[in-house]
């Protein structure tokens, strides 16, 4: 395979002069930062129509497992909550390189499959009645019908005959229902169910790439846009060959984005993108922030709903993720924020006009996640902006990090953090962090608005450096959010985060990935940065529809 | 290859057997063989985070007449069964990719640098296996579970929160909910033997069929994907074989009470979760459900707030205060001393279980480690290691040894040798010079 080794420098911190401690930032070959668009290199990555990215095997995450058994069996008990946790990679729970199955997980699969099969509603799953057409014929029809949904493609002849043999064995000893339940129990542990097997079709001549089959693309679409299995309409579209063309994929992607399952998926993305997966575990000083524990779960909901509505409703304009003057809250959360009263426990859109809050930077969950136990944290907040919103990667702190900041009750946060700027070992990198985080100082460590800290007036001026179109001084969360909303880099980073989430791996410098991102960036920009168009554009890339032809290494 | 496993024998069956109900002769032979043999060896790995306070950790005095430090003083009642190791360095961590805490936890039990795949900023996963998994391969084949990975409030799913690895980039997530652990270990503990036997037979036939599907798919995928699928299929086969394991509880084996539901994310639950996990861990070993366990308190760069000690700062932040910050150092000493109390409580539990001519503790090797030696400079020098138990008379305990900055890889080699794993080097050989001298009898 040919690889384009493009200079990945567009957002590299290395190009910024005068940053001693940050003079050798890690520029990761994978998922390190937005790689340059086509205009940065002399070779058009899209000129290569021969190669395709590797498509590492993906296993269902816990969420995907739960959603899949919901859609397959009608079981809403969320059995995967008892599984060992999914390990993370690139900030997401669905990355192929972090999906090794542990023995504890394998046993949990066995337990869950047994329980799910035992309580499955056979009447709703059988396409026939054994009394009408005979148990043998109905068993075969069931295997074919259920198997197509469980494996997300028609069974092969070999598979059909293996399951028929299993069915017949159990039926002769224990009867029809036991046989059907055993088929379910086995299928729920089979690799065709637990993994996304993508073998692709026949390779075109002289290329190292193969297009995924229609059924494989159906699963790519459904696990990306729904975090679940394809529905019948999608499987039928695959069967009719409709997913063999970009037009067919686009039509399905648009249909799926209008479904409630896409809303749930965006909420799931939001929580992970914003680094809130373990927000439940965030602890705050109960003396300083006595009300935080009660609103903590509400804040996480708010963040998920905020991103969901702004991404999928109205204009879908990504810049509004940063500049929206409304959020989603219920009575308790609105009260916590000091917003006009909302009645009831249900979340609703709440206007933030004439309020210091604006966009996702001022979500309570973001401010608290990136705050400390008993104070705010300009460092963590700056790091959040750099890593999650700008896709920059920062070098590690130097070895000798003695943090003797004065206690939080004595002065302002800005005063206390002066030590970093004064110490040459720290100042290089911290010049990238605090001046960004200082802009959010009107919000305390638990996300509440403040004008004073320890009796001193809050000063929320800040400055961004080494970040291209974001550079320059600013005043407070409003101006920083405004600038993030206008930034092209921020949109490109968002596109990369979505790409990682969609394909289950970090982007590489290979031509297929660079071509995909170039086209995604262009389509996103052309749509006025409509997030829905971004998601559709990802499904239309060759990186989504093709894989490198499998070299099975001389398998038997 | 898993060794040939014996046929199932539930505790109830054993008791019936002893009560005179006719049971098949081979079962009795197995029981007899076990009664005459030495009790099995066990490995227990413990992890607590953020380094220590070196001046308050290291004992003073000589090898056998040492005086306990403020941090380790709670372990004094177990003095005769301890081996405290001073000045052992995580040398390999200095050269690993990743940020400081990631490197420490990822190299602690593997002895290898993290991979450089950038899944977590500067690094990827650890390159396992970790020693517990190597030991489980060697001695874990005869029990219901090859190994057991437990945690207390592990609030992260990245490389900073994984210490056990089955192999390269194959982290084993710890189980953090005592109720889930209870279900896994004791869920079918007292099931009716007939029902249990029928369920076993059913599951075996199901798993057989599942393996046939893996075999069919595996040969069609790429080499990398096949490794993943084959590992999964091996785990299925292992599970299937373990269904047949003879369950031979010692006299102290009893089903524990089901743990109460706890607010798992509430920082104040940390001690209660610890106690439940230690109870379950002890009973799992007592019942010989497994011989290899680990317990990970929080994760590298632990953010635990030790509110029950009257502290209000995150552990990690405290660990970055300067050595001259007296209140911070006092708080850190209190934290590490609390951990020593928990380790002591575990040792007390293990030492109260009589086995043969000794106790469960005598037949175990407990290794309590950390991801670094000193928090505020992220130093891997003098990483605190406390060993307890002698793994059946192999370690010469009752001592404090200054290991003069030997590499911890050497310690890992000695641990493996104690379980019959005949290696001279473990992890990255560049950081290993053979077994650590002076530890064994």
mmCIF file of N, CA and C in Angstrom, chain A residues 26 28-30 55-57 85-90 96-98 100-104 106-107 109-111 114 159 162-163 182 185-186 189 191-192 194-195 197 199 278 280-281 283 372-374 396 399-404 550-553 555-556, chain B residues 99 117-120 122 125 144-145 155-158 162 170-174 184 199 202-203 206-207 209-210 213-214 216-217 219-223 225-229 231-232 235-236 239 265 267 305 312-314 317 320-322 325 376-378:
data_model
loop_
_atom_site.group_PDB
_atom_site.id
_atom_site.type_symbol
_atom_site.label_atom_id
_atom_site.label_comp_id
_atom_site.label_asym_id
_atom_site.label_seq_id
_atom_site.Cartn_x
_atom_site.Cartn_y
_atom_site.Cartn_z
ATOM 1 N N UNK A 26 4.378 16.227 21.375
ATOM 2 C CA UNK A 26 4.129 14.949 20.711
ATOM 3 C C UNK A 26 3.174 15.185 19.568
ATOM 4 N N UNK A 28 1.277 13.032 17.322
ATOM 5 C CA UNK A 28 1.042 11.605 17.163
ATOM 6 C C UNK A 28 0.720 11.275 15.723
ATOM 7 N N UNK A 29 1.269 10.165 15.242
ATOM 8 C CA UNK A 29 0.946 9.749 13.887
ATOM 9 C C UNK A 29 -0.533 9.363 13.791
ATOM 10 N N UNK A 30 -1.090 8.966 14.910
ATOM 11 C CA UNK A 30 -2.497 8.575 14.907
ATOM 12 C C UNK A 30 -3.228 9.456 15.895
ATOM 13 N N UNK A 55 -9.122 -2.075 8.279
ATOM 14 C CA UNK A 55 -10.401 -2.000 8.989
ATOM 15 C C UNK A 55 -10.338 -2.976 10.155
ATOM 16 N N UNK A 56 -9.693 -2.547 11.245
ATOM 17 C CA UNK A 56 -9.513 -3.489 12.349
ATOM 18 C C UNK A 56 -10.864 -3.944 12.928
ATOM 19 N N UNK A 57 -10.843 -5.162 13.357
ATOM 20 C CA UNK A 57 -12.060 -5.808 13.858
ATOM 21 C C UNK A 57 -12.632 -5.050 15.049
ATOM 22 N N UNK A 85 -15.951 -3.084 32.303
ATOM 23 C CA UNK A 85 -16.026 -1.851 31.511
ATOM 24 C C UNK A 85 -15.291 -1.961 30.176
ATOM 25 N N UNK A 86 -15.775 -1.197 29.203
ATOM 26 C CA UNK A 86 -15.037 -1.060 27.948
ATOM 27 C C UNK A 86 -13.810 -0.205 28.223
ATOM 28 N N UNK A 87 -12.685 -0.599 27.672
ATOM 29 C CA UNK A 87 -11.519 0.260 27.784
ATOM 30 C C UNK A 87 -11.576 1.314 26.690
ATOM 31 N N UNK A 88 -10.895 2.422 26.943
ATOM 32 C CA UNK A 88 -11.009 3.593 26.080
ATOM 33 C C UNK A 88 -9.809 3.698 25.139
ATOM 34 N N UNK A 89 -9.960 4.462 24.121
ATOM 35 C CA UNK A 89 -8.835 4.822 23.265
ATOM 36 C C UNK A 89 -9.246 6.050 22.471
ATOM 37 N N UNK A 90 -8.325 6.986 22.254
ATOM 38 C CA UNK A 90 -8.645 8.228 21.537
ATOM 39 C C UNK A 90 -9.838 8.953 22.157
ATOM 40 N N UNK A 96 -11.200 0.124 18.044
ATOM 41 C CA UNK A 96 -10.851 -1.276 17.802
ATOM 42 C C UNK A 96 -9.629 -1.719 18.598
ATOM 43 N N UNK A 97 -8.665 -0.818 18.758
ATOM 44 C CA UNK A 97 -7.415 -1.232 19.402
ATOM 45 C C UNK A 97 -7.544 -1.400 20.907
ATOM 46 N N UNK A 98 -8.702 -1.109 21.466
ATOM 47 C CA UNK A 98 -8.895 -1.275 22.911
ATOM 48 C C UNK A 98 -9.982 -2.306 23.207
ATOM 49 N N UNK A 100 -9.929 -5.829 23.228
ATOM 50 C CA UNK A 100 -9.565 -7.213 23.511
ATOM 51 C C UNK A 100 -10.590 -7.797 24.499
ATOM 52 N N UNK A 101 -11.089 -8.985 24.222
ATOM 53 C CA UNK A 101 -12.072 -9.599 25.130
ATOM 54 C C UNK A 101 -11.344 -10.301 26.275
ATOM 55 N N UNK A 102 -11.628 -9.893 27.502
ATOM 56 C CA UNK A 102 -11.009 -10.533 28.666
ATOM 57 C C UNK A 102 -11.803 -11.786 29.030
ATOM 58 N N UNK A 103 -11.189 -12.710 29.784
ATOM 59 C CA UNK A 103 -11.950 -13.889 30.230
ATOM 60 C C UNK A 103 -13.217 -13.511 31.001
ATOM 61 N N UNK A 104 -13.133 -12.454 31.791
ATOM 62 C CA UNK A 104 -14.324 -12.044 32.546
ATOM 63 C C UNK A 104 -15.436 -11.603 31.592
ATOM 64 N N UNK A 106 -15.820 -12.660 28.450
ATOM 65 C CA UNK A 106 -16.303 -13.848 27.740
ATOM 66 C C UNK A 106 -17.308 -14.611 28.603
ATOM 67 N N UNK A 107 -17.021 -14.692 29.883
ATOM 68 C CA UNK A 107 -17.967 -15.377 30.769
ATOM 69 C C UNK A 107 -19.250 -14.559 30.939
ATOM 70 N N UNK A 109 -20.527 -12.684 28.667
ATOM 71 C CA UNK A 109 -21.304 -12.931 27.444
ATOM 72 C C UNK A 109 -22.116 -14.215 27.578
ATOM 73 N N UNK A 110 -21.487 -15.247 28.137
ATOM 74 C CA UNK A 110 -22.177 -16.531 28.281
ATOM 75 C C UNK A 110 -23.375 -16.400 29.227
ATOM 76 N N UNK A 111 -23.155 -15.696 30.335
ATOM 77 C CA UNK A 111 -24.249 -15.512 31.299
ATOM 78 C C UNK A 111 -25.387 -14.696 30.679
ATOM 79 N N UNK A 114 -27.346 -16.677 28.018
ATOM 80 C CA UNK A 114 -28.216 -17.679 28.646
ATOM 81 C C UNK A 114 -29.499 -17.028 29.173
ATOM 82 N N UNK A 159 -23.355 -22.011 7.679
ATOM 83 C CA UNK A 159 -23.919 -21.560 8.957
ATOM 84 C C UNK A 159 -25.326 -22.114 9.144
ATOM 85 N N UNK A 162 -25.078 -25.722 10.104
ATOM 86 C CA UNK A 162 -24.599 -25.939 11.476
ATOM 87 C C UNK A 162 -25.706 -25.662 12.485
ATOM 88 N N UNK A 163 -26.428 -24.579 12.278
ATOM 89 C CA UNK A 163 -27.481 -24.255 13.241
ATOM 90 C C UNK A 163 -28.665 -25.220 13.123
ATOM 91 N N UNK A 182 -31.783 -22.344 22.361
ATOM 92 C CA UNK A 182 -30.363 -22.675 22.250
ATOM 93 C C UNK A 182 -29.742 -21.993 21.041
ATOM 94 N N UNK A 185 -29.084 -18.527 22.088
ATOM 95 C CA UNK A 185 -27.969 -18.448 23.043
ATOM 96 C C UNK A 185 -26.617 -18.570 22.325
ATOM 97 N N UNK A 186 -26.558 -19.456 21.352
ATOM 98 C CA UNK A 186 -25.302 -19.621 20.606
ATOM 99 C C UNK A 186 -25.046 -18.396 19.733
ATOM 100 N N UNK A 189 -23.462 -15.385 21.242
ATOM 101 C CA UNK A 189 -22.043 -15.464 21.621
ATOM 102 C C UNK A 189 -21.136 -15.672 20.414
ATOM 103 N N UNK A 191 -19.077 -14.943 16.952
ATOM 104 C CA UNK A 191 -18.317 -13.765 16.497
ATOM 105 C C UNK A 191 -19.110 -12.927 15.495
ATOM 106 N N UNK A 192 -20.004 -13.571 14.731
ATOM 107 C CA UNK A 192 -20.788 -12.825 13.748
ATOM 108 C C UNK A 192 -21.729 -11.840 14.434
ATOM 109 N N UNK A 194 -21.067 -10.694 17.997
ATOM 110 C CA UNK A 194 -20.313 -9.851 18.926
ATOM 111 C C UNK A 194 -19.328 -8.929 18.212
ATOM 112 N N UNK A 195 -18.898 -9.352 17.038
ATOM 113 C CA UNK A 195 -17.913 -8.567 16.300
ATOM 114 C C UNK A 195 -18.532 -8.079 14.998
ATOM 115 N N UNK A 197 -17.749 -8.307 11.558
ATOM 116 C CA UNK A 197 -16.894 -9.013 10.607
ATOM 117 C C UNK A 197 -17.035 -8.340 9.244
ATOM 118 N N UNK A 199 -15.460 -8.642 5.661
ATOM 119 C CA UNK A 199 -14.583 -9.347 4.730
ATOM 120 C C UNK A 199 -14.518 -8.633 3.387
ATOM 121 N N UNK A 278 -16.883 9.582 33.028
ATOM 122 C CA UNK A 278 -16.805 9.261 34.460
ATOM 123 C C UNK A 278 -17.211 10.460 35.305
ATOM 124 N N UNK A 280 -19.822 10.918 36.881
ATOM 125 C CA UNK A 280 -20.398 10.409 38.136
ATOM 126 C C UNK A 280 -19.377 10.346 39.266
ATOM 127 N N UNK A 281 -18.138 10.105 38.890
ATOM 128 C CA UNK A 281 -17.099 9.902 39.899
ATOM 129 C C UNK A 281 -16.421 11.203 40.324
ATOM 130 N N UNK A 283 -15.647 14.223 42.333
ATOM 131 C CA UNK A 283 -15.942 14.595 43.722
ATOM 132 C C UNK A 283 -15.629 16.072 43.931
ATOM 133 N N UNK A 372 -11.186 21.691 39.956
ATOM 134 C CA UNK A 372 -10.610 20.883 41.022
ATOM 135 C C UNK A 372 -11.640 20.615 42.103
ATOM 136 N N UNK A 373 -11.186 19.932 43.112
ATOM 137 C CA UNK A 373 -12.053 19.533 44.224
ATOM 138 C C UNK A 373 -12.668 20.750 44.907
ATOM 139 N N UNK A 374 -11.857 21.777 45.097
ATOM 140 C CA UNK A 374 -12.345 22.915 45.870
ATOM 141 C C UNK A 374 -12.092 24.249 45.167
ATOM 142 N N UNK A 396 4.212 16.036 28.068
ATOM 143 C CA UNK A 396 3.991 15.813 29.504
ATOM 144 C C UNK A 396 4.628 16.910 30.308
ATOM 145 N N UNK A 399 9.672 16.518 34.719
ATOM 146 C CA UNK A 399 9.785 15.548 35.803
ATOM 147 C C UNK A 399 9.549 16.142 37.174
ATOM 148 N N UNK A 400 10.142 17.288 37.421
ATOM 149 C CA UNK A 400 10.086 17.828 38.769
ATOM 150 C C UNK A 400 8.961 18.848 38.893
ATOM 151 N N UNK A 401 7.796 18.378 39.276
ATOM 152 C CA UNK A 401 6.633 19.250 39.340
ATOM 153 C C UNK A 401 6.215 19.417 40.785
ATOM 154 N N UNK A 402 6.682 20.472 41.398
ATOM 155 C CA UNK A 402 6.256 20.738 42.767
ATOM 156 C C UNK A 402 5.211 21.841 42.721
ATOM 157 N N UNK A 403 4.061 21.522 43.213
ATOM 158 C CA UNK A 403 2.924 22.409 43.049
ATOM 159 C C UNK A 403 2.615 23.044 44.393
ATOM 160 N N UNK A 404 3.288 24.135 44.664
ATOM 161 C CA UNK A 404 3.026 24.786 45.942
ATOM 162 C C UNK A 404 2.194 26.038 45.743
ATOM 163 N N UNK A 550 -8.046 -8.281 2.423
ATOM 164 C CA UNK A 550 -7.513 -9.081 3.525
ATOM 165 C C UNK A 550 -6.409 -9.992 3.032
ATOM 166 N N UNK A 551 -5.269 -9.877 3.702
ATOM 167 C CA UNK A 551 -4.227 -10.875 3.517
ATOM 168 C C UNK A 551 -4.337 -11.793 4.723
ATOM 169 N N UNK A 552 -4.893 -12.950 4.496
ATOM 170 C CA UNK A 552 -5.162 -13.813 5.644
ATOM 171 C C UNK A 552 -3.934 -14.626 6.050
ATOM 172 N N UNK A 553 -2.782 -14.220 5.544
ATOM 173 C CA UNK A 553 -1.528 -14.782 6.019
ATOM 174 C C UNK A 553 -1.404 -16.283 5.820
ATOM 175 N N UNK A 555 -3.800 -18.546 5.720
ATOM 176 C CA UNK A 555 -4.670 -19.300 6.638
ATOM 177 C C UNK A 555 -5.042 -20.628 6.018
ATOM 178 N N UNK A 556 -5.290 -21.602 6.859
ATOM 179 C CA UNK A 556 -5.694 -22.906 6.341
ATOM 180 C C UNK A 556 -7.013 -22.842 5.584
ATOM 181 N N UNK B 99 2.778 9.751 29.820
ATOM 182 C CA UNK B 99 2.991 10.686 30.915
ATOM 183 C C UNK B 99 3.257 9.875 32.180
ATOM 184 N N UNK B 117 1.488 3.817 20.567
ATOM 185 C CA UNK B 117 0.419 3.963 19.570
ATOM 186 C C UNK B 117 -0.393 5.248 19.731
ATOM 187 N N UNK B 118 -0.128 6.039 20.763
ATOM 188 C CA UNK B 118 -0.794 7.339 20.923
ATOM 189 C C UNK B 118 -2.304 7.240 21.142
ATOM 190 N N UNK B 119 -2.757 6.133 21.636
ATOM 191 C CA UNK B 119 -4.191 6.040 21.942
ATOM 192 C C UNK B 119 -4.566 6.977 23.085
ATOM 193 N N UNK B 120 -3.560 7.283 23.921
ATOM 194 C CA UNK B 120 -3.810 8.134 25.084
ATOM 195 C C UNK B 120 -2.836 9.305 25.059
ATOM 196 N N UNK B 122 0.267 10.442 24.477
ATOM 197 C CA UNK B 122 1.661 10.135 24.159
ATOM 198 C C UNK B 122 1.963 8.646 24.127
ATOM 199 N N UNK B 125 -1.238 1.227 25.079
ATOM 200 C CA UNK B 125 -1.386 0.272 26.181
ATOM 201 C C UNK B 125 -0.042 -0.259 26.652
ATOM 202 N N UNK B 144 -11.562 -22.730 39.372
ATOM 203 C CA UNK B 144 -12.725 -22.277 38.622
ATOM 204 C C UNK B 144 -12.421 -21.001 37.828
ATOM 205 N N UNK B 145 -11.593 -20.129 38.391
ATOM 206 C CA UNK B 145 -11.214 -18.892 37.695
ATOM 207 C C UNK B 145 -9.691 -18.823 37.604
ATOM 208 N N UNK B 155 -11.930 5.055 38.372
ATOM 209 C CA UNK B 155 -12.827 5.970 37.650
ATOM 210 C C UNK B 155 -12.196 6.421 36.341
ATOM 211 N N UNK B 156 -11.762 5.478 35.554
ATOM 212 C CA UNK B 156 -11.034 5.792 34.330
ATOM 213 C C UNK B 156 -10.953 4.477 33.561
ATOM 214 N N UNK B 157 -10.911 4.552 32.240
ATOM 215 C CA UNK B 157 -10.780 3.332 31.440
ATOM 216 C C UNK B 157 -9.610 3.420 30.480
ATOM 217 N N UNK B 158 -8.604 4.207 30.844
ATOM 218 C CA UNK B 158 -7.439 4.362 29.979
ATOM 219 C C UNK B 158 -6.257 3.579 30.549
ATOM 220 N N UNK B 162 -5.196 0.661 34.176
ATOM 221 C CA UNK B 162 -5.060 -0.781 33.950
ATOM 222 C C UNK B 162 -3.676 -1.224 34.369
ATOM 223 N N UNK B 170 -3.464 -5.909 25.784
ATOM 224 C CA UNK B 170 -4.633 -6.696 26.216
ATOM 225 C C UNK B 170 -4.890 -6.449 27.699
ATOM 226 N N UNK B 171 -5.364 -5.229 28.022
ATOM 227 C CA UNK B 171 -5.593 -4.904 29.429
ATOM 228 C C UNK B 171 -6.774 -5.695 29.987
ATOM 229 N N UNK B 172 -6.685 -6.006 31.270
ATOM 230 C CA UNK B 172 -7.784 -6.699 31.938
ATOM 231 C C UNK B 172 -8.460 -5.714 32.880
ATOM 232 N N UNK B 173 -9.683 -5.284 32.550
ATOM 233 C CA UNK B 173 -10.333 -4.283 33.399
ATOM 234 C C UNK B 173 -10.691 -4.883 34.761
ATOM 235 N N UNK B 174 -10.437 -4.148 35.834
ATOM 236 C CA UNK B 174 -10.810 -4.675 37.153
ATOM 237 C C UNK B 174 -12.316 -4.563 37.395
ATOM 238 N N UNK B 184 -20.298 -13.296 40.392
ATOM 239 C CA UNK B 184 -19.392 -14.080 39.558
ATOM 240 C C UNK B 184 -18.815 -15.241 40.355
ATOM 241 N N UNK B 199 -27.110 -27.523 34.098
ATOM 242 C CA UNK B 199 -26.739 -26.226 33.538
ATOM 243 C C UNK B 199 -25.334 -26.288 32.933
ATOM 244 N N UNK B 202 -25.500 -28.094 29.637
ATOM 245 C CA UNK B 202 -26.089 -27.227 28.617
ATOM 246 C C UNK B 202 -25.063 -26.200 28.146
ATOM 247 N N UNK B 203 -24.413 -25.559 29.111
ATOM 248 C CA UNK B 203 -23.468 -24.515 28.727
ATOM 249 C C UNK B 203 -22.325 -25.077 27.897
ATOM 250 N N UNK B 206 -23.475 -25.462 24.403
ATOM 251 C CA UNK B 206 -23.590 -24.141 23.775
ATOM 252 C C UNK B 206 -22.206 -23.612 23.401
ATOM 253 N N UNK B 207 -21.271 -23.707 24.338
ATOM 254 C CA UNK B 207 -19.933 -23.162 24.078
ATOM 255 C C UNK B 207 -19.226 -23.936 22.966
ATOM 256 N N UNK B 209 -20.723 -25.160 20.383
ATOM 257 C CA UNK B 209 -21.287 -24.617 19.140
ATOM 258 C C UNK B 209 -20.728 -23.227 18.850
ATOM 259 N N UNK B 210 -20.529 -22.436 19.898
ATOM 260 C CA UNK B 210 -19.963 -21.098 19.709
ATOM 261 C C UNK B 210 -18.546 -21.212 19.145
ATOM 262 N N UNK B 213 -18.361 -21.637 15.508
ATOM 263 C CA UNK B 213 -18.544 -20.391 14.749
ATOM 264 C C UNK B 213 -17.239 -19.595 14.705
ATOM 265 N N UNK B 214 -16.536 -19.536 15.830
ATOM 266 C CA UNK B 214 -15.248 -18.839 15.847
ATOM 267 C C UNK B 214 -14.274 -19.479 14.860
ATOM 268 N N UNK B 216 -14.916 -21.094 12.188
ATOM 269 C CA UNK B 216 -15.300 -20.842 10.798
ATOM 270 C C UNK B 216 -14.940 -19.423 10.370
ATOM 271 N N UNK B 217 -15.142 -18.454 11.257
ATOM 272 C CA UNK B 217 -14.887 -17.057 10.908
ATOM 273 C C UNK B 217 -13.394 -16.746 10.940
ATOM 274 N N UNK B 219 -10.696 -18.170 10.206
ATOM 275 C CA UNK B 219 -9.772 -18.426 9.104
ATOM 276 C C UNK B 219 -9.986 -17.494 7.919
ATOM 277 N N UNK B 220 -11.046 -16.685 7.973
ATOM 278 C CA UNK B 220 -11.315 -15.797 6.837
ATOM 279 C C UNK B 220 -10.836 -14.369 7.071
ATOM 280 N N UNK B 221 -10.445 -14.035 8.278
ATOM 281 C CA UNK B 221 -10.109 -12.639 8.568
ATOM 282 C C UNK B 221 -8.604 -12.406 8.477
ATOM 283 N N UNK B 222 -8.209 -11.159 8.670
ATOM 284 C CA UNK B 222 -6.786 -10.823 8.561
ATOM 285 C C UNK B 222 -6.016 -11.410 9.738
ATOM 286 N N UNK B 223 -4.701 -11.386 9.618
ATOM 287 C CA UNK B 223 -3.866 -11.989 10.656
ATOM 288 C C UNK B 223 -4.100 -11.313 12.015
ATOM 289 N N UNK B 225 -6.736 -9.588 13.054
ATOM 290 C CA UNK B 225 -8.078 -9.864 13.556
ATOM 291 C C UNK B 225 -8.186 -11.305 14.052
ATOM 292 N N UNK B 226 -7.467 -12.182 13.368
ATOM 293 C CA UNK B 226 -7.539 -13.590 13.773
ATOM 294 C C UNK B 226 -6.942 -13.772 15.171
ATOM 295 N N UNK B 227 -5.883 -13.024 15.458
ATOM 296 C CA UNK B 227 -5.306 -13.127 16.800
ATOM 297 C C UNK B 227 -6.351 -12.762 17.855
ATOM 298 N N UNK B 228 -7.114 -11.702 17.595
ATOM 299 C CA UNK B 228 -8.169 -11.301 18.526
ATOM 300 C C UNK B 228 -9.240 -12.376 18.681
ATOM 301 N N UNK B 229 -9.694 -12.885 17.546
ATOM 302 C CA UNK B 229 -10.758 -13.893 17.595
ATOM 303 C C UNK B 229 -10.254 -15.183 18.247
ATOM 304 N N UNK B 231 -7.924 -15.416 20.491
ATOM 305 C CA UNK B 231 -7.817 -15.195 21.940
ATOM 306 C C UNK B 231 -9.191 -15.349 22.586
ATOM 307 N N UNK B 232 -10.201 -14.833 21.919
ATOM 308 C CA UNK B 232 -11.569 -14.948 22.429
ATOM 309 C C UNK B 232 -11.979 -16.428 22.476
ATOM 310 N N UNK B 235 -10.417 -18.199 25.279
ATOM 311 C CA UNK B 235 -11.089 -17.893 26.546
ATOM 312 C C UNK B 235 -12.374 -18.709 26.689
ATOM 313 N N UNK B 236 -13.052 -18.946 25.582
ATOM 314 C CA UNK B 236 -14.268 -19.770 25.633
ATOM 315 C C UNK B 236 -13.914 -21.208 25.997
ATOM 316 N N UNK B 239 -13.036 -21.378 29.586
ATOM 317 C CA UNK B 239 -14.253 -21.320 30.400
ATOM 318 C C UNK B 239 -14.947 -22.680 30.418
ATOM 319 N N UNK B 265 -19.904 5.378 43.362
ATOM 320 C CA UNK B 265 -19.136 6.569 42.971
ATOM 321 C C UNK B 265 -18.936 7.552 44.114
ATOM 322 N N UNK B 267 -17.260 9.112 47.032
ATOM 323 C CA UNK B 267 -15.915 8.937 47.586
ATOM 324 C C UNK B 267 -15.941 8.317 48.981
ATOM 325 N N UNK B 305 -10.410 11.319 47.380
ATOM 326 C CA UNK B 305 -10.455 12.271 48.494
ATOM 327 C C UNK B 305 -10.675 11.460 49.767
ATOM 328 N N UNK B 312 -9.454 16.969 52.659
ATOM 329 C CA UNK B 312 -10.342 17.565 51.669
ATOM 330 C C UNK B 312 -9.669 17.733 50.313
ATOM 331 N N UNK B 313 -8.426 17.316 50.169
ATOM 332 C CA UNK B 313 -7.746 17.475 48.882
ATOM 333 C C UNK B 313 -7.702 16.147 48.135
ATOM 334 N N UNK B 314 -7.640 16.246 46.814
ATOM 335 C CA UNK B 314 -7.439 15.039 46.014
ATOM 336 C C UNK B 314 -6.049 14.478 46.296
ATOM 337 N N UNK B 317 -3.302 15.693 43.946
ATOM 338 C CA UNK B 317 -2.846 17.068 44.167
ATOM 339 C C UNK B 317 -1.951 17.163 45.395
ATOM 340 N N UNK B 320 1.626 16.316 44.837
ATOM 341 C CA UNK B 320 2.480 17.268 44.117
ATOM 342 C C UNK B 320 2.956 18.428 44.977
ATOM 343 N N UNK B 321 2.513 18.487 46.229
ATOM 344 C CA UNK B 321 3.006 19.569 47.104
ATOM 345 C C UNK B 321 4.469 19.299 47.458
ATOM 346 N N UNK B 322 5.147 20.340 47.844
ATOM 347 C CA UNK B 322 6.589 20.188 48.089
ATOM 348 C C UNK B 322 6.834 19.450 49.393
ATOM 349 N N UNK B 325 6.107 21.256 52.628
ATOM 350 C CA UNK B 325 4.726 21.598 52.987
ATOM 351 C C UNK B 325 4.249 20.607 54.048
ATOM 352 N N UNK B 376 5.865 14.280 43.927
ATOM 353 C CA UNK B 376 5.995 15.642 43.401
ATOM 354 C C UNK B 376 7.060 15.776 42.324
ATOM 355 N N UNK B 377 7.938 14.794 42.198
ATOM 356 C CA UNK B 377 8.865 14.833 41.059
ATOM 357 C C UNK B 377 8.664 13.628 40.149
ATOM 358 N N UNK B 378 7.577 12.895 40.339
ATOM 359 C CA UNK B 378 7.277 11.736 39.495
ATOM 360 C C UNK B 378 8.462 10.775 39.417
#
